[in-house]
Amino acid sequence: MTTDTRPKEVAVQVDMEGAEFTIAGVAKGAGMIHPNLATMLCLIATDASVSADFLQAALQKAVDCSFNMISIDGDTSPSDSVFLLANAMAGNKPIDFDNGEAFQEALNAVCVHLAKSVAQDGEGATKLIEVMVEGAEDQAGARRAARTIVSSPLVKTAMHGNDPNWGRIVAALGRSGAEVKENKLDVYLNDVCVMKQGSPTPFGKEEMRLALSNSDSVLIRLCLNLGNGKATAWGCDLSEEYVNINSSYST
Amino acid sequence: MTTDTRPKEVAVQVDMEGAEFTIAGVAKGAGMIHPNLATMLCLIATDASVSADFLQAALQKAVDCSFNMISIDGDTSPSDSVFLLANAMAGNKPIDFDNGEAFQEALNAVCVHLAKSVAQDGEGATKLIEVMVEGAEDQAGARRAARTIVSSPLVKTAMHGNDPNWGRIVAALGRSGAEVKENKLDVYLNDVCVMKQGSPTPFGKEEMRLALSNSDSVLIRLCLNLGNGKATAWGCDLSEEYVNINSSYST
C-alpha cells in the first residue's frame, strides 16, 4: 500500500459439477487511476483448471466491465496491471469457452469487487460514486456516458458537497458523445427521480443533501430510453485532501 | 463575472495600407472550462470591413489555436460561445481570403490573449500553465499531447505544489495518443532542461521549486523530435480552493 488506506481483497467459491474451485484477488491503487490497462496492481489466483485461451479471454471480459470502468482522477498510470494465475489444483473438469459461464460470472464478481474497492479508496475520497447508464443506443455509448460522468470534476465536487446537482450530471452526459434525446431522459439519485423525460421533478433537496452527507456511496442512474445499451462505472468524489496529497507528494 | 476574479479584455490595432482597424474582445469564464466550442462567453468586435465567409473561417482558425486549447477543469460547458462582429466602419479595403493575413494574425492575438486570461483566472488557480509541444509527428498529435498534459490533475497538482515533477508530465504525454519515441524526448521547465533524449538531467530541484513558487506562470516545453507538428495549450493549477468553490456552489 502507498496512499491506499486499506487492503482490497476478495474471494469467490464456485461449485462446478461437484468440484469446488475458488477465485481470489488482491488489488492496490488510490491515485493515477483511470485504467486503460495501464499505478494499479491486481493479482487474481484460482485453483480451477482452465484452458489458457479461455483464461485470457475471460480476464479481458472481466476487466472491461470492472477495472476499465473506474476512474479516480482521470490520469492513466503507465504501469497498471491485472494478473490472473490458475494452477488447476481444484480438480474440476477443465473449463473452456463451451462451459466457462460460471467461471466468467465468478471472475467478473471478483474484478468488480476489487475495482469498486479501488475507486472507494481513491486519494482523499469520502464517497464511492456509482454511475449506471441504461437504455443507451448501444453499449459503447453507455460505457462512454458512464465513464464521462464518473470522471467529471464538477460531478465529483458536487458529490463531495452532498449537492444533488443533476445539471452537472446531464452536462457531462451531453459532452460524452453518447446519443441523447433530452425529452426521453430520466435521472435518478439514490433511486429518487430528479429528472423525468428531460424535465426536473420536484424532490426534497434538503432531505437528499442529508441522505448524501450520511452515506459513503451514491448511485447515479440514467435511463436514456433509446435502446438496450447499459454500463456501470465507478469513481469517487474530489476533495481538498486529493489536492493536498498530490501537491505535497513529490517523486 | 460569476466566479471570475477579474475582467478579461484586449484590443489590437492594425494599419492596413493606410486604413487602421481595431479588433477588440472581452471574455468571461473561470470554471467548466474545457471548450470544444461549447460557461465561457467571448465577444469580439472589429471596425474592419471583412467578407462574411472569411470572417467565419478566420474565427474558426483563431478559436482552434486559442479557446479550443485551454482547459481549467476538463468539463465542457453546454453554452460556451465566441461571437465576432464586424461593422466595416474603419473604411479599409474589404478583407477576404486573398488579403486576410494581417487580420488573421491580429485576430489570433486577440483570441490567444483572452483564452490565456480565462485559463489564468481559473477557479482557485494560482498559476497559468503553458504547455508547448514541438517536433510532433503531426499537428493533431501535438494538439492532443499539449491538451492532455495541461488537463492532467497530477500535473496540475504538482504545479500547485511547485514540484518540477517531469514524471507526471511524461506519463500524461504517454497516454495522450501522440506518437512518442522515448529516446528522442527532451523536456524543459521554464527553459531549464529536465530531460534529454529520454533521460533525466541533473538540475537544481530546490532552486526550481523556489522559482516556481515565486511565479504566477510556468512553461512546460516538450520537444518530441519526430516531425514538424507543434501546438500550445494553456491551463492552470488545481488547488484546494477549486474543490471548495465547486463543492459549496449549488445551482
PDB file of C-alpha atoms in Angstrom, chain B residues 91-250:
ATOM      1  CA  GLY B  91     -13.080  52.182 -44.222  1.00  0.00           C
ATOM      2  CA  ASN B  92     -10.356  49.716 -45.178  1.00  0.00           C
ATOM      3  CA  LYS B  93     -10.224  47.816 -48.455  1.00  0.00           C
ATOM      4  CA  PRO B  94     -12.556  44.847 -47.764  1.00  0.00           C
ATOM      5  CA  ILE B  95     -10.651  41.910 -46.291  1.00  0.00           C
ATOM      6  CA  ASP B  96     -11.112  38.474 -47.805  1.00  0.00           C
ATOM      7  CA  PHE B  97      -9.238  35.169 -48.202  1.00  0.00           C
ATOM      8  CA  ASP B  98      -6.684  36.716 -50.592  1.00  0.00           C
ATOM      9  CA  ASN B  99      -5.602  39.586 -48.299  1.00  0.00           C
ATOM     10  CA  GLY B 100      -6.609  38.400 -44.815  1.00  0.00           C
ATOM     11  CA  GLU B 101      -3.199  37.585 -43.347  1.00  0.00           C
ATOM     12  CA  ALA B 102      -2.815  40.672 -41.127  1.00  0.00           C
ATOM     13  CA  PHE B 103      -6.420  40.365 -39.941  1.00  0.00           C
ATOM     14  CA  GLN B 104      -5.939  36.677 -39.101  1.00  0.00           C
ATOM     15  CA  GLU B 105      -2.747  37.418 -37.190  1.00  0.00           C
ATOM     16  CA  ALA B 106      -4.411  40.194 -35.184  1.00  0.00           C
ATOM     17  CA  LEU B 107      -7.491  38.051 -34.515  1.00  0.00           C
ATOM     18  CA  ASN B 108      -5.297  35.154 -33.345  1.00  0.00           C
ATOM     19  CA  ALA B 109      -3.500  37.535 -30.968  1.00  0.00           C
ATOM     20  CA  VAL B 110      -6.816  38.764 -29.519  1.00  0.00           C
ATOM     21  CA  CYS B 111      -8.159  35.225 -29.083  1.00  0.00           C
ATOM     22  CA  VAL B 112      -4.943  33.828 -27.576  1.00  0.00           C
ATOM     23  CA  HIS B 113      -4.735  36.743 -25.134  1.00  0.00           C
ATOM     24  CA  LEU B 114      -8.342  36.242 -23.989  1.00  0.00           C
ATOM     25  CA  ALA B 115      -8.017  32.449 -23.825  1.00  0.00           C
ATOM     26  CA  LYS B 116      -4.869  32.736 -21.663  1.00  0.00           C
ATOM     27  CA  SER B 117      -6.670  35.256 -19.444  1.00  0.00           C
ATOM     28  CA  VAL B 118      -9.522  32.784 -18.949  1.00  0.00           C
ATOM     29  CA  ALA B 119      -7.081  29.974 -18.101  1.00  0.00           C
ATOM     30  CA  GLN B 120      -5.120  32.178 -15.678  1.00  0.00           C
ATOM     31  CA  ASP B 121      -8.340  33.185 -13.876  1.00  0.00           C
ATOM     32  CA  GLY B 122      -9.454  29.544 -13.452  1.00  0.00           C
ATOM     33  CA  GLU B 123     -11.422  28.818 -10.301  1.00  0.00           C
ATOM     34  CA  GLY B 124      -8.971  28.576  -7.406  1.00  0.00           C
ATOM     35  CA  ALA B 125      -5.958  28.890  -9.714  1.00  0.00           C
ATOM     36  CA  THR B 126      -2.679  30.381  -8.540  1.00  0.00           C
ATOM     37  CA  LYS B 127      -0.713  29.766 -11.753  1.00  0.00           C
ATOM     38  CA  LEU B 128      -1.071  29.801 -15.512  1.00  0.00           C
ATOM     39  CA  ILE B 129       0.365  26.646 -17.068  1.00  0.00           C
ATOM     40  CA  GLU B 130       1.542  26.849 -20.677  1.00  0.00           C
ATOM     41  CA  VAL B 131       2.373  23.598 -22.438  1.00  0.00           C
ATOM     42  CA  MET B 132       4.242  23.860 -25.710  1.00  0.00           C
ATOM     43  CA  VAL B 133       4.748  20.717 -27.758  1.00  0.00           C
ATOM     44  CA  GLU B 134       7.209  20.853 -30.643  1.00  0.00           C
ATOM     45  CA  GLY B 135       8.535  18.338 -33.126  1.00  0.00           C
ATOM     46  CA  ALA B 136       5.472  16.102 -33.039  1.00  0.00           C
ATOM     47  CA  GLU B 137       4.806  13.775 -35.947  1.00  0.00           C
ATOM     48  CA  ASP B 138       1.847  15.931 -36.924  1.00  0.00           C
ATOM     49  CA  GLN B 139      -0.191  18.848 -35.628  1.00  0.00           C
ATOM     50  CA  ALA B 140      -3.076  16.664 -34.409  1.00  0.00           C
ATOM     51  CA  GLY B 141      -0.635  14.723 -32.187  1.00  0.00           C
ATOM     52  CA  ALA B 142       0.907  17.953 -30.915  1.00  0.00           C
ATOM     53  CA  ARG B 143      -2.541  19.335 -30.008  1.00  0.00           C
ATOM     54  CA  ARG B 144      -3.577  16.114 -28.286  1.00  0.00           C
ATOM     55  CA  ALA B 145      -0.310  15.954 -26.293  1.00  0.00           C
ATOM     56  CA  ALA B 146      -0.451  19.610 -25.219  1.00  0.00           C
ATOM     57  CA  ARG B 147      -4.092  19.397 -24.182  1.00  0.00           C
ATOM     58  CA  THR B 148      -3.697  16.096 -22.312  1.00  0.00           C
ATOM     59  CA  ILE B 149      -0.729  17.393 -20.288  1.00  0.00           C
ATOM     60  CA  VAL B 150      -2.372  20.705 -19.411  1.00  0.00           C
ATOM     61  CA  SER B 151      -5.556  18.849 -18.325  1.00  0.00           C
ATOM     62  CA  SER B 152      -3.840  16.228 -16.148  1.00  0.00           C
ATOM     63  CA  PRO B 153      -4.887  16.530 -12.477  1.00  0.00           C
ATOM     64  CA  LEU B 154      -1.492  15.148 -11.435  1.00  0.00           C
ATOM     65  CA  VAL B 155       0.426  17.728 -13.490  1.00  0.00           C
ATOM     66  CA  LYS B 156      -1.910  20.433 -12.190  1.00  0.00           C
ATOM     67  CA  THR B 157      -1.461  19.445  -8.523  1.00  0.00           C
ATOM     68  CA  ALA B 158       2.327  19.114  -8.985  1.00  0.00           C
ATOM     69  CA  MET B 159       2.446  22.669 -10.342  1.00  0.00           C
ATOM     70  CA  HIS B 160       0.259  23.794  -7.416  1.00  0.00           C
ATOM     71  CA  GLY B 161       2.897  22.269  -5.110  1.00  0.00           C
ATOM     72  CA  ASN B 162       5.757  23.903  -7.098  1.00  0.00           C
ATOM     73  CA  ASP B 163       7.115  20.439  -7.788  1.00  0.00           C
ATOM     74  CA  PRO B 164       9.186  20.050 -11.007  1.00  0.00           C
ATOM     75  CA  ASN B 165       7.709  16.578 -11.473  1.00  0.00           C
ATOM     76  CA  TRP B 166       8.686  15.607 -15.029  1.00  0.00           C
ATOM     77  CA  GLY B 167       7.424  12.064 -14.411  1.00  0.00           C
ATOM     78  CA  ARG B 168       3.818  13.202 -14.313  1.00  0.00           C
ATOM     79  CA  ILE B 169       4.314  15.297 -17.468  1.00  0.00           C
ATOM     80  CA  VAL B 170       5.789  12.395 -19.377  1.00  0.00           C
ATOM     81  CA  ALA B 171       3.099   9.998 -18.092  1.00  0.00           C
ATOM     82  CA  ALA B 172       0.393  12.320 -19.432  1.00  0.00           C
ATOM     83  CA  LEU B 173       2.235  12.585 -22.748  1.00  0.00           C
ATOM     84  CA  GLY B 174       2.366   8.808 -22.902  1.00  0.00           C
ATOM     85  CA  ARG B 175      -1.389   8.396 -22.568  1.00  0.00           C
ATOM     86  CA  SER B 176      -2.219  11.246 -24.957  1.00  0.00           C
ATOM     87  CA  GLY B 177      -2.091   9.060 -28.028  1.00  0.00           C
ATOM     88  CA  ALA B 178       0.624  11.162 -29.671  1.00  0.00           C
ATOM     89  CA  GLU B 179       3.491   9.244 -31.237  1.00  0.00           C
ATOM     90  CA  VAL B 180       6.491   9.354 -28.831  1.00  0.00           C
ATOM     91  CA  LYS B 181       9.972   7.858 -29.080  1.00  0.00           C
ATOM     92  CA  GLU B 182      11.298   7.885 -25.544  1.00  0.00           C
ATOM     93  CA  ASN B 183      14.970   8.209 -26.538  1.00  0.00           C
ATOM     94  CA  LYS B 184      14.222  11.341 -28.579  1.00  0.00           C
ATOM     95  CA  LEU B 185      12.224  13.205 -25.951  1.00  0.00           C
ATOM     96  CA  ASP B 186      13.501  16.479 -24.424  1.00  0.00           C
ATOM     97  CA  VAL B 187      11.570  18.266 -21.658  1.00  0.00           C
ATOM     98  CA  TYR B 188      12.074  21.812 -20.409  1.00  0.00           C
ATOM     99  CA  LEU B 189      10.558  23.528 -17.367  1.00  0.00           C
ATOM    100  CA  ASN B 190      10.814  27.323 -17.625  1.00  0.00           C
ATOM    101  CA  ASP B 191      13.642  26.790 -20.151  1.00  0.00           C
ATOM    102  CA  VAL B 192      15.629  24.524 -17.812  1.00  0.00           C
ATOM    103  CA  CYS B 193      16.201  21.125 -19.418  1.00  0.00           C
ATOM    104  CA  VAL B 194      14.958  18.395 -17.061  1.00  0.00           C
ATOM    105  CA  MET B 195      15.017  15.513 -19.575  1.00  0.00           C
ATOM    106  CA  LYS B 196      17.316  14.996 -22.576  1.00  0.00           C
ATOM    107  CA  GLN B 197      16.785  12.163 -25.057  1.00  0.00           C
ATOM    108  CA  GLY B 198      14.521  10.410 -22.604  1.00  0.00           C
ATOM    109  CA  SER B 199      16.920  10.555 -19.640  1.00  0.00           C
ATOM    110  CA  PRO B 200      16.512  12.865 -16.655  1.00  0.00           C
ATOM    111  CA  THR B 201      19.188  15.554 -16.478  1.00  0.00           C
ATOM    112  CA  PRO B 202      20.625  16.863 -13.218  1.00  0.00           C
ATOM    113  CA  PHE B 203      19.049  20.175 -12.297  1.00  0.00           C
ATOM    114  CA  GLY B 204      18.732  22.238  -9.119  1.00  0.00           C
ATOM    115  CA  LYS B 205      15.450  20.914  -7.781  1.00  0.00           C
ATOM    116  CA  GLU B 206      15.276  23.260  -4.771  1.00  0.00           C
ATOM    117  CA  GLU B 207      16.186  26.225  -6.983  1.00  0.00           C
ATOM    118  CA  MET B 208      13.431  25.214  -9.422  1.00  0.00           C
ATOM    119  CA  ARG B 209      10.921  24.847  -6.577  1.00  0.00           C
ATOM    120  CA  LEU B 210      11.774  28.349  -5.409  1.00  0.00           C
ATOM    121  CA  ALA B 211      11.448  29.773  -8.931  1.00  0.00           C
ATOM    122  CA  LEU B 212       8.058  28.070  -9.369  1.00  0.00           C
ATOM    123  CA  SER B 213       6.778  29.308  -6.028  1.00  0.00           C
ATOM    124  CA  ASN B 214       7.734  32.882  -6.912  1.00  0.00           C
ATOM    125  CA  SER B 215       5.970  32.905 -10.279  1.00  0.00           C
ATOM    126  CA  ASP B 216       2.352  33.061 -11.382  1.00  0.00           C
ATOM    127  CA  SER B 217       3.080  31.097 -14.551  1.00  0.00           C
ATOM    128  CA  VAL B 218       5.067  28.091 -15.675  1.00  0.00           C
ATOM    129  CA  LEU B 219       6.163  26.990 -19.137  1.00  0.00           C
ATOM    130  CA  ILE B 220       6.374  23.273 -19.868  1.00  0.00           C
ATOM    131  CA  ARG B 221       8.030  22.642 -23.220  1.00  0.00           C
ATOM    132  CA  LEU B 222       8.425  19.232 -24.837  1.00  0.00           C
ATOM    133  CA  CYS B 223      10.442  18.521 -27.971  1.00  0.00           C
ATOM    134  CA  LEU B 224       9.415  15.181 -29.439  1.00  0.00           C
ATOM    135  CA  ASN B 225      11.983  15.461 -32.273  1.00  0.00           C
ATOM    136  CA  LEU B 226       9.884  13.416 -34.698  1.00  0.00           C
ATOM    137  CA  GLY B 227       8.438  15.950 -37.143  1.00  0.00           C
ATOM    138  CA  ASN B 228       7.093  19.444 -37.598  1.00  0.00           C
ATOM    139  CA  GLY B 229       3.861  19.309 -35.583  1.00  0.00           C
ATOM    140  CA  LYS B 230       3.555  21.922 -32.884  1.00  0.00           C
ATOM    141  CA  ALA B 231       0.830  23.245 -30.599  1.00  0.00           C
ATOM    142  CA  THR B 232       0.419  25.205 -27.376  1.00  0.00           C
ATOM    143  CA  ALA B 233      -2.222  24.694 -24.699  1.00  0.00           C
ATOM    144  CA  TRP B 234      -2.997  26.707 -21.582  1.00  0.00           C
ATOM    145  CA  GLY B 235      -4.473  25.741 -18.230  1.00  0.00           C
ATOM    146  CA  CYS B 236      -3.994  26.326 -14.537  1.00  0.00           C
ATOM    147  CA  ASP B 237      -3.025  24.515 -11.360  1.00  0.00           C
ATOM    148  CA  LEU B 238      -5.565  22.530  -9.324  1.00  0.00           C
ATOM    149  CA  SER B 239      -5.945  23.880  -5.797  1.00  0.00           C
ATOM    150  CA  GLU B 240      -7.934  23.052  -2.651  1.00  0.00           C
ATOM    151  CA  GLU B 241      -9.808  26.284  -3.421  1.00  0.00           C
ATOM    152  CA  TYR B 242     -11.148  24.833  -6.715  1.00  0.00           C
ATOM    153  CA  VAL B 243     -12.676  21.938  -4.767  1.00  0.00           C
ATOM    154  CA  ASN B 244     -14.028  24.315  -2.144  1.00  0.00           C
ATOM    155  CA  ILE B 245     -15.695  26.572  -4.749  1.00  0.00           C
ATOM    156  CA  ASN B 246     -17.289  23.695  -6.624  1.00  0.00           C
ATOM    157  CA  SER B 247     -18.440  21.610  -3.669  1.00  0.00           C
ATOM    158  CA  SER B 248     -20.109  24.548  -1.912  1.00  0.00           C
ATOM    159  CA  TYR B 249     -21.568  26.253  -5.031  1.00  0.00           C
ATOM    160  CA  SER B 250     -25.014  24.809  -5.668  1.00  0.00           C
TER     161      SER B 250
END
